[in-house]
mmCIF file with all atom_site columns, C-alpha atoms in Angstrom:
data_model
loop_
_atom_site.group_PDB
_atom_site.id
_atom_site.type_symbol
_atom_site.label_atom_id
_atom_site.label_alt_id
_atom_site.label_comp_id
_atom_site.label_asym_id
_atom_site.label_entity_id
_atom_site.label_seq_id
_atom_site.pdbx_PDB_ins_code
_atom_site.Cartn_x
_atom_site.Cartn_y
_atom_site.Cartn_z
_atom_site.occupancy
_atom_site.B_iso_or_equiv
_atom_site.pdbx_formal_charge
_atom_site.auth_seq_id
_atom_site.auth_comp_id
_atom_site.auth_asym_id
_atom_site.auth_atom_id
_atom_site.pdbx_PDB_model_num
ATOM 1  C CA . UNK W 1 1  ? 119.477 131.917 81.024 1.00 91.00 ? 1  UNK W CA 1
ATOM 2  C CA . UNK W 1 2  ? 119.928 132.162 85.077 1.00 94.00 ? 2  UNK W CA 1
ATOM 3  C CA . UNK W 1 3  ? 117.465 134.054 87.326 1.00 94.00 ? 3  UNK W CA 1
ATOM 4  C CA . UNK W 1 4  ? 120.696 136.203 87.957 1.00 96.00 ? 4  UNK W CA 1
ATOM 5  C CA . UNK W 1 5  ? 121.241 136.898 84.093 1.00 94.00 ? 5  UNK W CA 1
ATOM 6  C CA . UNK W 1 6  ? 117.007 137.764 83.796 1.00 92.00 ? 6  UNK W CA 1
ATOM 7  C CA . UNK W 1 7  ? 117.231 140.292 86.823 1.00 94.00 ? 7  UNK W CA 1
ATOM 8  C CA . UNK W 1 8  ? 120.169 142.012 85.519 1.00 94.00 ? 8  UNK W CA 1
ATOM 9  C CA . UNK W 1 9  ? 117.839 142.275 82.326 1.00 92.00 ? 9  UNK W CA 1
ATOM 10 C CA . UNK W 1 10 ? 115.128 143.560 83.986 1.00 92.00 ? 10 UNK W CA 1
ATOM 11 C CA . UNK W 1 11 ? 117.480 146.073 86.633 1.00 91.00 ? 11 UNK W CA 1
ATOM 12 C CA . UNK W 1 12 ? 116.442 144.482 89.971 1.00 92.00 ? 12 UNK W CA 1
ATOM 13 C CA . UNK W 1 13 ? 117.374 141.207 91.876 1.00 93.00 ? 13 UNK W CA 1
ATOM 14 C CA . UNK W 1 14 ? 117.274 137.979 91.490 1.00 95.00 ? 14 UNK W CA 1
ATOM 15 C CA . UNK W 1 15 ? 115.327 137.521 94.854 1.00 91.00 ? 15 UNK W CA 1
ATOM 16 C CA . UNK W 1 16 ? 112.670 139.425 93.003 1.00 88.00 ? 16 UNK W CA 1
ATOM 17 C CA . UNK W 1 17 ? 112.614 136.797 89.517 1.00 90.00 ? 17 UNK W CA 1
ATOM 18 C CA . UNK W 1 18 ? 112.865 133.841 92.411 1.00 92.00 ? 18 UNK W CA 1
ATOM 19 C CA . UNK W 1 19 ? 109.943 134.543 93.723 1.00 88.00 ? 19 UNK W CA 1
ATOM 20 C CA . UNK W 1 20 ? 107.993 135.401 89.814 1.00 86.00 ? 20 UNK W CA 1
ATOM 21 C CA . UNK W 1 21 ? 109.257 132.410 89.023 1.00 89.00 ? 21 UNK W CA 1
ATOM 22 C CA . UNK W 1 22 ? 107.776 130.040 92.062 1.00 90.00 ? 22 UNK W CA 1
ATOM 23 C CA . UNK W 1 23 ? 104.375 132.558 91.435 1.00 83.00 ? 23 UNK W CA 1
ATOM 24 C CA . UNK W 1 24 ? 104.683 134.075 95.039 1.00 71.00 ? 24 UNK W CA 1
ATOM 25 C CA . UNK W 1 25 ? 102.014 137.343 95.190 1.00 75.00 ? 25 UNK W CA 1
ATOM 26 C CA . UNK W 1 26 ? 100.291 138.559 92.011 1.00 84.00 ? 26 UNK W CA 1
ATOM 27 C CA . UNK W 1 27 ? 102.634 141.018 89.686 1.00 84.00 ? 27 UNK W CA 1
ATOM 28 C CA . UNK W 1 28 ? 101.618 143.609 87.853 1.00 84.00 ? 28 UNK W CA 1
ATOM 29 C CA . UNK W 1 29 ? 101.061 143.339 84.264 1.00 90.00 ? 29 UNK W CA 1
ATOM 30 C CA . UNK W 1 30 ? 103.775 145.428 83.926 1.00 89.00 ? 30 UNK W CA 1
ATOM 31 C CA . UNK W 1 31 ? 106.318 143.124 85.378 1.00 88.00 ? 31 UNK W CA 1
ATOM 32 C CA . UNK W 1 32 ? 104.968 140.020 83.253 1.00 91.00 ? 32 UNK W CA 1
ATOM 33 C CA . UNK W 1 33 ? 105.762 142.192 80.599 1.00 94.00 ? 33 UNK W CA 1
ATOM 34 C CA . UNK W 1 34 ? 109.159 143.110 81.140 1.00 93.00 ? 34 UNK W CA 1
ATOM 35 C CA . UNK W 1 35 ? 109.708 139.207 82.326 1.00 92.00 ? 35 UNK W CA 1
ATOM 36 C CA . UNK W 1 36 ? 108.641 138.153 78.955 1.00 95.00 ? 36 UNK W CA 1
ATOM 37 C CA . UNK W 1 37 ? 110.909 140.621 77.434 1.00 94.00 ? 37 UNK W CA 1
ATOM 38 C CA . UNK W 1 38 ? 114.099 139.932 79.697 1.00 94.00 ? 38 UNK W CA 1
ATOM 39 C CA . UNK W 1 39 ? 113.457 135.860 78.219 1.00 94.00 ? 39 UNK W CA 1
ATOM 40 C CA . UNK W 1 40 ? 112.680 136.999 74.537 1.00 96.00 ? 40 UNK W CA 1
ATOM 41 C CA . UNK W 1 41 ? 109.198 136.631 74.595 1.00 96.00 ? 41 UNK W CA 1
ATOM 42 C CA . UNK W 1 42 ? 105.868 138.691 74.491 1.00 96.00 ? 42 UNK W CA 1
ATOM 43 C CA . UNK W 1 43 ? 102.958 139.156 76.217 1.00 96.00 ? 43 UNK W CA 1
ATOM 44 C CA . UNK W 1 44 ? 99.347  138.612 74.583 1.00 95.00 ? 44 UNK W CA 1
ATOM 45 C CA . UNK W 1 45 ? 96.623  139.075 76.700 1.00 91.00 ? 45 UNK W CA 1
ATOM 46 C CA . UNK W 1 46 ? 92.999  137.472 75.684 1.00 93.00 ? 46 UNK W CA 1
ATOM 47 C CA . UNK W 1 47 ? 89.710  137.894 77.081 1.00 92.00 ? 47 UNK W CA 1
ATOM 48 C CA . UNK W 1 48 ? 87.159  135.838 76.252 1.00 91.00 ? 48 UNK W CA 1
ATOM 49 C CA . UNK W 1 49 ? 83.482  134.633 78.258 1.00 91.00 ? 49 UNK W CA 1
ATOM 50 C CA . UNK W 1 50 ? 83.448  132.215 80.085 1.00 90.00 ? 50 UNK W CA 1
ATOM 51 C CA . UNK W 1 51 ? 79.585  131.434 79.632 1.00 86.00 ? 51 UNK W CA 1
ATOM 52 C CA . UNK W 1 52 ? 77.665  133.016 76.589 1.00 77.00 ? 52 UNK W CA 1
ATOM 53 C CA . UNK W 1 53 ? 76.658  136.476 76.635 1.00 69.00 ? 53 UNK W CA 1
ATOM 54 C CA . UNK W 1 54 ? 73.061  136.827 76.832 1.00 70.00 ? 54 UNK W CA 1
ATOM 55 C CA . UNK W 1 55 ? 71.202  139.013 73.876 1.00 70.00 ? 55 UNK W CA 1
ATOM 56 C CA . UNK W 1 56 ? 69.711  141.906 74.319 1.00 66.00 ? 56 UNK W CA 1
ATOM 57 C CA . UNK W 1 57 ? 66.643  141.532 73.837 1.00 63.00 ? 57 UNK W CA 1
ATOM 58 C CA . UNK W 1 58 ? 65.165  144.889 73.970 1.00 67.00 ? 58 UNK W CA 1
ATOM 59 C CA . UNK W 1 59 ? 63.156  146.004 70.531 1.00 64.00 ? 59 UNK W CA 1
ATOM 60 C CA . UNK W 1 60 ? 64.548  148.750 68.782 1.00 63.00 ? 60 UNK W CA 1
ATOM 61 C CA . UNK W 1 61 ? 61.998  151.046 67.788 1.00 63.00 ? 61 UNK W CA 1
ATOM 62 C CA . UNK W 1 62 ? 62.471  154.304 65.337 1.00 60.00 ? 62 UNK W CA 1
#
């Protein structure tokens, strides 16, 4: 599939995928997402710590 074939997918240009492609600026989630769905793909988005999350330690009392 050509950048030209993704943007018509996606209604813009292919300037526009050129530049998603080579990463240039930071797009929205919402235009990873319709990327993805242009190429037949999906997004999954994880978050996860990247150092362990401390306890609370606080006693409960009743």
């Amino acid at each position: 599939m050509t950048q030209t074939d993704v943007a018509k997918l996606m209604e813009t240009h292919q300037s526009v995928i050129s530049d998603f492609e080579l990463m240039g600026g930071s797009p929205k989630i919402q235009i990873i997402q319709r990327y993805a769905r242009a190429v037949g793909y999906r997004v999954l988005l994880e978050l996860a710590p990247t150092t362990p999350v401390a306890q609370d330690t606080k006693a409960t009392t009743s």
